[in-house]
Amino acid sequence: MSSQNLQPIQGMSDITTPEIFWWQKVESDARHLLSLYGFEEVRTPVVEYTAVFERSLGDTTDVVQKEMYTFMDRGGRSLSLRPEGTAGVMRFLAGLGPEAAGKRVYYIGPMFRCERPQAGRKRQFHQLGVEALGAANAGADAEMIALQVHLLNQWGLENSTVNINTRGTPEDRQAVSRGLAEALTPQRDQLCEDCKRRFDTNILRVLDCKNEACGKIVDGIPPVTAFMSEASRQYLEQVRRFLKLLNIPVCMNPRLVRGLDYYVHTVWEITHGALGAQNAIAGGGRYQMEMDGRVIEGVGFAFGLERVIASLQQGKPSGPERSVAPLVWLVSLGDKAMEENLVLAQALRQRGVRCELELNKGSMKSQMRAANRAGAAQAVIRGDQELEKGLFVLKNMSDGSQKEVDLPALMNELVRGVVAIEPAK
Ligand code: AMP
């Protein structure tokens, strides 16, 4: 294998220490909080039949048209790596039948989009998402946004903004498309090439085009709500009222549409100040999706974890604080001592003591060097003499002091060290 073959695929990353500590913190904080809101975890497969995504995300969306990793399996079936989490979760929930009513689930896992890799945009990235069936109203949408803000606070992520808008109902869609087409027609020729195409295929997407000229044109036309029914406008007002009650400031953003076709009513996106061009850390909204002939309605969101962690790192490059048990290093002088230490190590770990030992034969000096390198707090040294006497040399690595102890005293001392660092209940 050449060294080039040892790199992960472009746009995909190996994630390990020290960055992995951020991932662990973010995920465990989230698991705790999500349980307070009544969410259960679900792990769906990363590969689904392509139709699961085509039908639910909309076959004119960028994700489906340009970004999915799609392939034929050996049985000639078209499969895709999931580009997002909602469609697979809805497939799962629809399969539960009536049991799915009112379910609240969350997922954490990798998503795949074959986009041009750049800062903040990867081909394999990770999302933490939630989906709530049940109440289909403004209160449920506000509760979701409140949960997201709670998560941000729990993680200690400041400087983020919640932008919200509405997509109205499927019944509004025609009137909105017609209204936008009328408003944009006089300047149609000035739109970028992509938007000229979108004008006919998916005119809403003209609204969130990143092209500066398109942005100026869109700023000059009425907001989408102007083309919607009164009921849809009222729904949005309700969401805003509930968020006010919850003390959650949001920005109205009439250009926000979100990329997928399944959204209805409230849509939102959370951005973070420190991220540059790809500054969206989460997206969410209410959706309706057809699964096996049935329409399922839910509300949910997904955080992009790479971006959440990049934002957290801005304020704290040293990483999250961790409390780990002090390390004990077992030093073996001779084959018999190594054999005995292998057994001792297991007994210590079973009592919650973090310990390691060198399983290659090494001199006392090299084993002590390894203990120092690993940051061991104590070393247990055993050679033929100690084995004969049934004793252990226990060495304090910070001040170099050492003493001879028997097995009960050794266990007592090392296990007590673990209990002392256990967090208060
Ligand atoms: P979306 O549903 O596409 O808005 O995705 C939800 C969140 O996932 C976004 O706000 C980003 O934080 C994250 N995300 C989406 N695509 C990518 C990507 N290619 N690389 C990294 N993060 C992404």
Coordinates of C-alpha atoms and ligand atoms in Angstrom, one line a residue:
M1 CA 0.0 0.0 0.0
S2 CA 1.5 3.4 -0.9
S3 CA 1.2 6.1 1.8
Q4 CA -1.5 7.8 -0.3
N5 CA -3.6 4.7 0.2
L6 CA -3.4 5.2 4.0
Q7 CA -5.3 8.5 3.8
P8 CA -9.1 8.3 4.2
I9 CA -11.2 9.2 1.1
Q10 CA -11.2 12.9 0.3
G11 CA -13.8 14.7 2.4
M12 CA -13.9 12.0 5.1
S13 CA -11.8 12.0 8.3
D14 CA -10.4 9.8 11.0
I15 CA -11.5 11.3 14.3
T16 CA -9.4 10.5 17.4
T17 CA -7.7 12.0 20.5
P18 CA -7.7 14.8 21.5
E19 CA -10.6 15.9 19.3
I20 CA -12.6 12.8 20.1
F21 CA -13.1 14.1 23.7
W22 CA -15.2 16.9 22.3
W23 CA -17.3 14.3 20.4
Q24 CA -17.8 12.3 23.5
K25 CA -18.8 15.3 25.6
V26 CA -21.2 16.6 23.0
E27 CA -22.8 13.2 22.5
S28 CA -23.1 12.4 26.2
D29 CA -24.6 15.9 27.1
A30 CA -27.1 15.4 24.3
R31 CA -28.1 11.9 25.4
H32 CA -28.7 13.1 28.9
L33 CA -30.8 16.1 27.8
L34 CA -32.8 14.2 25.2
S35 CA -33.9 11.7 27.8
L36 CA -35.3 14.7 29.8
Y37 CA -37.5 15.6 26.8
G38 CA -38.7 12.0 26.3
F39 CA -36.6 11.0 23.3
E40 CA -35.4 7.4 22.6
E41 CA -32.4 6.6 20.5
V42 CA -32.8 4.8 17.2
R43 CA -30.0 3.5 15.0
T44 CA -31.1 2.9 11.4
P45 CA -28.9 1.4 8.7
V46 CA -26.6 3.8 6.8
V47 CA -27.7 2.2 3.5
E48 CA -31.3 2.3 2.3
Y49 CA -33.1 1.7 -0.9
T50 CA -32.6 4.8 -3.1
A51 CA -36.4 5.2 -3.4
V52 CA -36.6 5.9 0.4
F53 CA -34.7 9.2 -0.2
E54 CA -36.0 10.0 -3.7
R55 CA -39.6 9.9 -2.6
S56 CA -39.3 11.7 0.7
L57 CA -36.6 14.4 0.0
G58 CA -38.0 15.2 -3.5
D59 CA -36.4 14.1 -6.7
T60 CA -35.5 17.7 -7.9
T61 CA -33.5 18.5 -4.8
D62 CA -29.8 19.0 -5.0
V63 CA -29.2 16.3 -2.4
V64 CA -31.0 13.7 -4.5
Q65 CA -29.9 14.9 -7.9
K66 CA -26.3 15.6 -7.3
E67 CA -25.0 14.5 -3.9
M68 CA -26.1 10.9 -3.1
Y69 CA -23.7 8.0 -3.2
T70 CA -25.9 5.6 -5.1
F71 CA -24.9 2.1 -6.4
M72 CA -26.4 -1.2 -7.5
D73 CA -26.0 -4.1 -5.2
R74 CA -25.3 -7.6 -6.4
G75 CA -29.0 -8.3 -6.7
G76 CA -29.4 -5.2 -9.1
R77 CA -31.2 -3.1 -6.4
S78 CA -30.4 0.6 -6.3
L79 CA -29.1 1.5 -2.8
S80 CA -27.8 4.8 -1.4
L81 CA -25.7 5.9 1.5
R82 CA -28.0 8.1 3.6
P83 CA -27.5 11.8 2.9
E84 CA -29.6 12.7 5.9
G85 CA -31.4 11.0 8.8
T86 CA -35.1 11.8 8.6
A87 CA -36.1 9.6 5.7
G88 CA -34.6 6.4 7.2
V89 CA -36.1 7.2 10.6
M90 CA -39.5 7.8 9.0
R91 CA -39.2 4.5 7.1
F92 CA -38.6 2.8 10.4
L93 CA -41.5 4.6 12.2
A94 CA -43.9 3.9 9.3
G95 CA -43.0 0.2 9.7
L96 CA -44.2 0.3 13.3
G97 CA -47.8 1.1 12.2
P98 CA -50.1 2.5 15.0
E99 CA -47.3 1.9 17.5
A100 CA -45.4 4.9 16.1
A101 CA -48.1 7.4 17.2
G102 CA -46.5 10.1 19.3
K103 CA -43.0 8.6 19.1
R104 CA -40.0 10.9 19.8
V105 CA -36.7 9.5 18.6
Y106 CA -33.1 10.7 18.1
Y107 CA -30.1 9.5 16.1
I108 CA -26.4 10.2 16.1
G109 CA -24.4 9.0 13.1
P110 CA -22.6 9.5 9.8
M111 CA -24.3 11.0 6.7
F112 CA -22.8 11.0 3.2
R113 CA -23.0 13.6 0.5
C114 CA -20.8 13.7 -2.5
E115 CA -20.3 17.5 -2.4
R116 CA -17.1 19.4 -3.3
P117 CA -15.1 19.2 -0.1
Q118 CA -14.2 22.5 1.4
A119 CA -13.9 24.0 4.9
G120 CA -17.0 23.0 6.8
R121 CA -18.3 20.7 4.0
K122 CA -17.4 17.1 4.1
R123 CA -18.4 14.0 2.2
Q124 CA -18.9 12.0 5.4
F125 CA -20.1 14.1 8.3
H126 CA -22.1 13.4 11.4
Q127 CA -25.5 14.5 12.5
L128 CA -27.3 14.5 15.8
G129 CA -31.0 14.7 14.9
V130 CA -34.4 14.3 16.5
E131 CA -37.8 13.5 15.1
A132 CA -41.1 14.0 16.9
L133 CA -44.4 12.6 15.7
G134 CA -47.5 13.5 17.6
A135 CA -48.9 17.0 18.0
A136 CA -48.9 18.8 14.6
N137 CA -49.0 22.4 15.8
A138 CA -47.1 25.5 16.5
G139 CA -46.4 24.4 20.2
A140 CA -44.6 21.3 19.0
D141 CA -42.4 23.4 16.7
A142 CA -41.6 25.9 19.4
E143 CA -40.7 23.1 21.8
M144 CA -38.2 21.7 19.3
I145 CA -36.4 25.0 18.9
A146 CA -36.4 25.4 22.7
L147 CA -34.7 21.9 22.9
Q148 CA -32.1 23.0 20.4
V149 CA -31.3 26.1 22.3
H150 CA -31.1 24.1 25.6
L151 CA -28.6 21.8 23.9
L152 CA -26.5 24.8 22.7
N153 CA -26.5 26.1 26.3
Q154 CA -25.6 22.7 27.7
W155 CA -22.6 22.4 25.3
G156 CA -21.6 26.0 26.2
L157 CA -21.9 27.2 22.6
E158 CA -22.5 31.0 22.5
N159 CA -23.0 33.4 19.6
S160 CA -25.5 31.4 17.7
T161 CA -28.6 32.7 15.9
V162 CA -31.9 30.9 15.3
N163 CA -33.3 32.0 11.9
I164 CA -36.9 31.0 11.1
N165 CA -39.4 31.1 8.3
T166 CA -42.3 29.2 7.0
R167 CA -42.9 27.0 4.0
G168 CA -46.7 27.1 4.4
T169 CA -48.8 24.1 3.6
P170 CA -48.8 21.9 0.5
E171 CA -52.0 23.7 -0.5
D172 CA -50.1 27.0 -0.4
R173 CA -47.4 25.7 -2.7
Q174 CA -49.0 26.5 -6.0
A175 CA -49.9 30.1 -4.9
V176 CA -46.4 30.6 -3.6
S177 CA -44.7 29.4 -6.8
R178 CA -47.1 31.5 -8.9
G179 CA -46.5 34.6 -6.7
L180 CA -42.7 34.1 -6.8
A181 CA -42.7 33.5 -10.6
E182 CA -44.7 36.7 -11.1
A183 CA -42.4 38.7 -8.8
L184 CA -39.2 37.3 -10.3
T185 CA -40.2 37.3 -14.0
P186 CA -39.1 40.9 -14.8
Q187 CA -35.6 40.1 -13.6
R188 CA -35.4 36.5 -14.7
D189 CA -32.6 37.2 -17.2
Q190 CA -30.4 38.6 -14.4
L191 CA -30.6 35.4 -12.3
C192 CA -27.6 33.1 -12.2
E193 CA -27.6 30.0 -14.5
D194 CA -28.6 27.7 -11.6
C195 CA -31.5 29.9 -10.7
K196 CA -32.7 30.2 -14.3
R197 CA -33.1 26.4 -14.1
R198 CA -34.6 26.5 -10.6
F199 CA -37.1 29.1 -11.9
D200 CA -38.9 26.2 -13.7
T201 CA -38.0 23.2 -11.5
N202 CA -38.0 24.4 -7.9
I203 CA -38.5 28.2 -7.8
L204 CA -38.4 28.4 -4.0
R205 CA -34.7 27.5 -4.1
V206 CA -34.0 30.9 -5.9
L207 CA -34.7 32.5 -2.5
D208 CA -31.7 31.0 -0.8
C209 CA -29.2 31.2 -3.7
K210 CA -25.8 32.3 -2.4
N211 CA -25.1 34.3 -5.6
E212 CA -24.9 38.1 -4.7
A213 CA -26.9 39.3 -7.7
C214 CA -29.7 36.7 -7.1
G215 CA -29.7 37.8 -3.4
K216 CA -30.3 41.5 -4.4
I217 CA -33.2 40.5 -6.6
V218 CA -34.8 38.3 -4.0
D219 CA -34.4 41.1 -1.3
G220 CA -36.6 43.3 -3.5
I221 CA -39.6 40.9 -3.8
P222 CA -42.3 40.3 -1.2
P223 CA -41.6 37.6 1.5
V224 CA -43.1 34.1 0.8
T225 CA -45.7 34.7 3.5
A226 CA -47.3 37.3 1.2
F227 CA -48.4 34.5 -1.1
M228 CA -49.7 32.2 1.6
S229 CA -53.1 31.6 3.2
E230 CA -54.0 33.5 6.4
A231 CA -53.9 30.3 8.3
S232 CA -50.3 29.6 7.4
R233 CA -49.3 33.2 8.5
Q234 CA -51.2 32.7 11.8
Y235 CA -49.3 29.4 12.4
L236 CA -46.0 31.2 12.1
E237 CA -47.2 34.0 14.4
Q238 CA -48.1 31.3 17.0
V239 CA -44.7 29.8 16.8
R240 CA -43.1 33.2 17.3
R241 CA -45.5 33.9 20.3
F242 CA -44.6 30.6 22.0
L243 CA -40.9 31.3 21.5
K244 CA -41.3 34.7 23.1
L245 CA -43.0 33.0 26.0
L246 CA -40.0 30.7 26.3
N247 CA -37.6 33.7 26.1
I248 CA -36.0 32.4 22.9
P249 CA -34.9 35.2 20.6
V250 CA -35.2 34.3 16.9
C251 CA -34.6 36.2 13.6
M252 CA -37.2 36.1 10.9
N253 CA -35.5 35.3 7.6
P254 CA -37.9 35.4 4.7
R255 CA -35.2 33.9 2.4
L256 CA -34.8 30.7 4.4
V257 CA -36.4 27.8 2.6
R258 CA -34.2 24.7 3.5
G259 CA -33.2 22.4 0.7
L260 CA -35.7 19.5 0.9
D261 CA -39.2 19.3 -0.5
Y262 CA -40.8 17.6 2.5
Y263 CA -41.0 20.7 4.7
V264 CA -44.3 22.4 5.7
H265 CA -44.9 25.3 8.0
T266 CA -42.0 26.2 10.3
V267 CA -38.4 25.9 9.0
W268 CA -35.3 27.1 10.8
E269 CA -31.6 27.1 10.7
I270 CA -29.1 27.9 13.4
T271 CA -25.9 29.7 12.4
H272 CA -22.8 30.3 14.4
G273 CA -20.7 33.5 14.2
A274 CA -17.2 31.9 14.1
L275 CA -17.7 29.6 11.2
G276 CA -17.3 31.6 8.0
A277 CA -19.1 30.6 4.8
Q278 CA -20.5 27.3 6.0
N279 CA -21.9 28.7 9.1
A280 CA -25.1 26.6 9.6
I281 CA -24.7 24.3 12.5
A282 CA -28.2 23.0 12.4
G283 CA -31.4 22.9 10.4
G284 CA -34.9 21.9 11.3
G285 CA -38.5 22.1 10.4
R286 CA -41.9 20.5 10.2
Y287 CA -42.4 18.0 7.4
Q288 CA -44.9 15.7 5.8
M289 CA -43.6 12.6 4.1
E290 CA -45.2 9.8 2.2
M291 CA -44.2 6.3 3.3
D292 CA -45.8 3.3 1.8
G293 CA -48.9 5.2 0.8
R294 CA -49.4 6.9 4.1
V295 CA -48.5 10.5 5.0
I296 CA -46.5 10.9 8.1
E297 CA -46.1 14.3 9.7
G298 CA -43.4 15.2 12.2
V299 CA -41.1 17.9 13.3
G300 CA -37.3 17.6 13.8
F301 CA -33.9 19.0 13.5
A302 CA -30.3 17.9 12.8
F303 CA -27.1 19.4 14.1
G304 CA -24.0 19.0 12.0
L305 CA -21.6 17.8 14.7
E306 CA -18.3 18.7 12.9
R307 CA -19.5 22.3 12.8
V308 CA -20.8 22.2 16.4
I309 CA -17.4 21.0 17.5
A310 CA -15.5 23.4 15.3
S311 CA -17.5 26.2 17.0
L312 CA -16.9 24.9 20.5
Q313 CA -13.1 24.6 19.7
Q314 CA -13.0 28.3 18.8
G315 CA -13.5 29.3 22.4
K316 CA -11.6 26.4 24.0
P317 CA -8.8 24.9 21.9
S318 CA -7.5 22.9 24.9
G319 CA -10.5 20.6 24.8
P320 CA -13.2 19.7 27.3
E321 CA -12.2 18.9 30.9
R322 CA -12.2 15.2 31.6
S323 CA -12.1 13.3 34.8
V324 CA -10.4 10.0 34.3
A325 CA -9.2 7.6 37.0
P326 CA -5.5 7.9 37.9
L327 CA -3.3 5.4 36.0
V328 CA -1.5 2.6 37.7
W329 CA 1.4 1.0 35.8
L330 CA 2.4 -2.6 36.5
V331 CA 6.1 -3.3 36.1
S332 CA 7.2 -6.9 35.6
L333 CA 10.7 -8.1 36.2
G334 CA 10.9 -11.6 34.6
D335 CA 8.4 -14.0 33.0
K336 CA 6.7 -15.1 36.1
A337 CA 6.1 -11.6 37.3
M338 CA 4.6 -10.7 33.9
E339 CA 2.2 -13.7 34.1
E340 CA 1.1 -12.7 37.6
N341 CA 0.7 -9.0 36.6
L342 CA -1.5 -10.0 33.7
V343 CA -3.8 -11.5 36.2
L344 CA -3.5 -8.6 38.7
A345 CA -4.2 -6.1 35.9
Q346 CA -7.5 -7.8 35.2
A347 CA -8.5 -7.9 38.8
L348 CA -7.7 -4.2 39.2
R349 CA -9.7 -3.2 36.1
Q350 CA -12.6 -5.3 37.3
R351 CA -12.6 -3.1 40.5
G352 CA -12.5 0.1 38.4
V353 CA -8.8 0.8 38.5
R354 CA -7.3 2.1 35.3
C355 CA -4.1 0.2 34.7
E356 CA -1.6 -0.8 32.0
L357 CA 1.4 -3.0 31.8
E358 CA 4.2 -3.7 29.3
L359 CA 3.6 -7.1 27.7
N360 CA 6.9 -7.1 25.7
K361 CA 9.8 -8.0 27.9
G362 CA 11.6 -4.8 28.9
S363 CA 14.1 -3.6 31.4
M364 CA 13.0 -1.9 34.7
K365 CA 14.3 1.4 33.2
S366 CA 12.3 1.1 30.0
Q367 CA 9.1 0.1 31.8
M368 CA 9.4 3.0 34.2
R369 CA 10.0 5.3 31.2
A370 CA 6.8 4.0 29.7
A371 CA 4.9 4.6 33.0
N372 CA 6.2 8.2 33.0
R373 CA 5.3 8.8 29.4
A374 CA 1.7 7.5 30.0
G375 CA 1.4 9.8 33.0
A376 CA 1.0 7.0 35.6
A377 CA 0.2 8.2 39.1
Q378 CA 1.5 5.0 40.7
A379 CA 3.6 2.0 39.7
V380 CA 3.4 -1.6 41.1
I381 CA 6.8 -3.3 40.7
R382 CA 7.2 -7.1 41.0
G383 CA 10.3 -9.2 40.5
D384 CA 11.3 -12.7 41.7
Q385 CA 12.0 -11.4 45.3
E386 CA 8.5 -9.8 45.7
L387 CA 6.8 -12.9 44.2
E388 CA 8.6 -15.1 46.7
K389 CA 7.6 -12.9 49.7
G390 CA 4.0 -12.4 48.3
L391 CA 4.6 -8.6 48.4
F392 CA 4.4 -5.7 46.0
V393 CA 6.5 -2.5 45.7
L394 CA 4.1 0.4 45.3
K395 CA 5.8 3.5 44.0
N396 CA 4.3 7.0 44.0
M397 CA 5.4 8.4 40.6
S398 CA 5.1 12.1 41.5
D399 CA 7.4 12.1 44.6
G400 CA 9.3 8.9 43.9
S401 CA 8.6 7.4 47.4
Q402 CA 7.9 3.7 47.6
K403 CA 6.8 1.0 50.1
E404 CA 6.3 -2.7 50.3
V405 CA 2.7 -3.8 50.7
D406 CA 0.8 -7.1 50.7
L407 CA -2.2 -7.8 48.4
P408 CA -5.0 -6.6 50.6
A409 CA -3.2 -3.3 51.3
L410 CA -2.4 -2.9 47.6
M411 CA -6.0 -3.4 46.6
N412 CA -7.2 -1.2 49.4
E413 CA -5.0 1.7 48.3
L414 CA -5.5 1.4 44.6
V415 CA -9.3 0.9 44.7
R416 CA -9.6 3.8 47.2
G417 CA -8.0 6.1 44.6
V418 CA -10.8 5.3 42.2
V419 CA -13.6 5.9 44.7
A420 CA -12.0 9.3 45.6
I421 CA -12.4 10.6 42.0
E422 CA -15.9 9.4 41.4
P423 CA -18.2 12.3 40.8
A424 CA -20.5 13.3 43.7
K425 CA -24.0 11.9 43.1
Ligands
AMP1 P1 -29.1 20.1 6.3 O1 -30.3 19.3 6.6 O2 -28.6 19.8 4.9 O3 -29.3 21.6 6.5 O4 -28.0 19.6 7.3 C1 -28.1 19.9 8.7 C2 -26.8 20.3 9.2 O5 -25.8 19.3 8.9 C3 -26.2 21.6 8.6 O6 -26.7 22.7 9.3 C4 -24.7 21.4 8.8 O7 -24.4 21.7 10.1 C5 -24.6 19.9 8.7 N1 -24.1 19.6 7.3 C6 -24.8 19.4 6.2 N2 -24.1 19.1 5.1 C7 -22.8 19.0 5.6 C8 -21.5 18.7 5.0 N3 -21.4 18.4 3.7 N4 -20.4 18.7 5.8 C9 -20.5 19.0 7.1 N5 -21.7 19.3 7.7 C10 -22.8 19.3 7.0

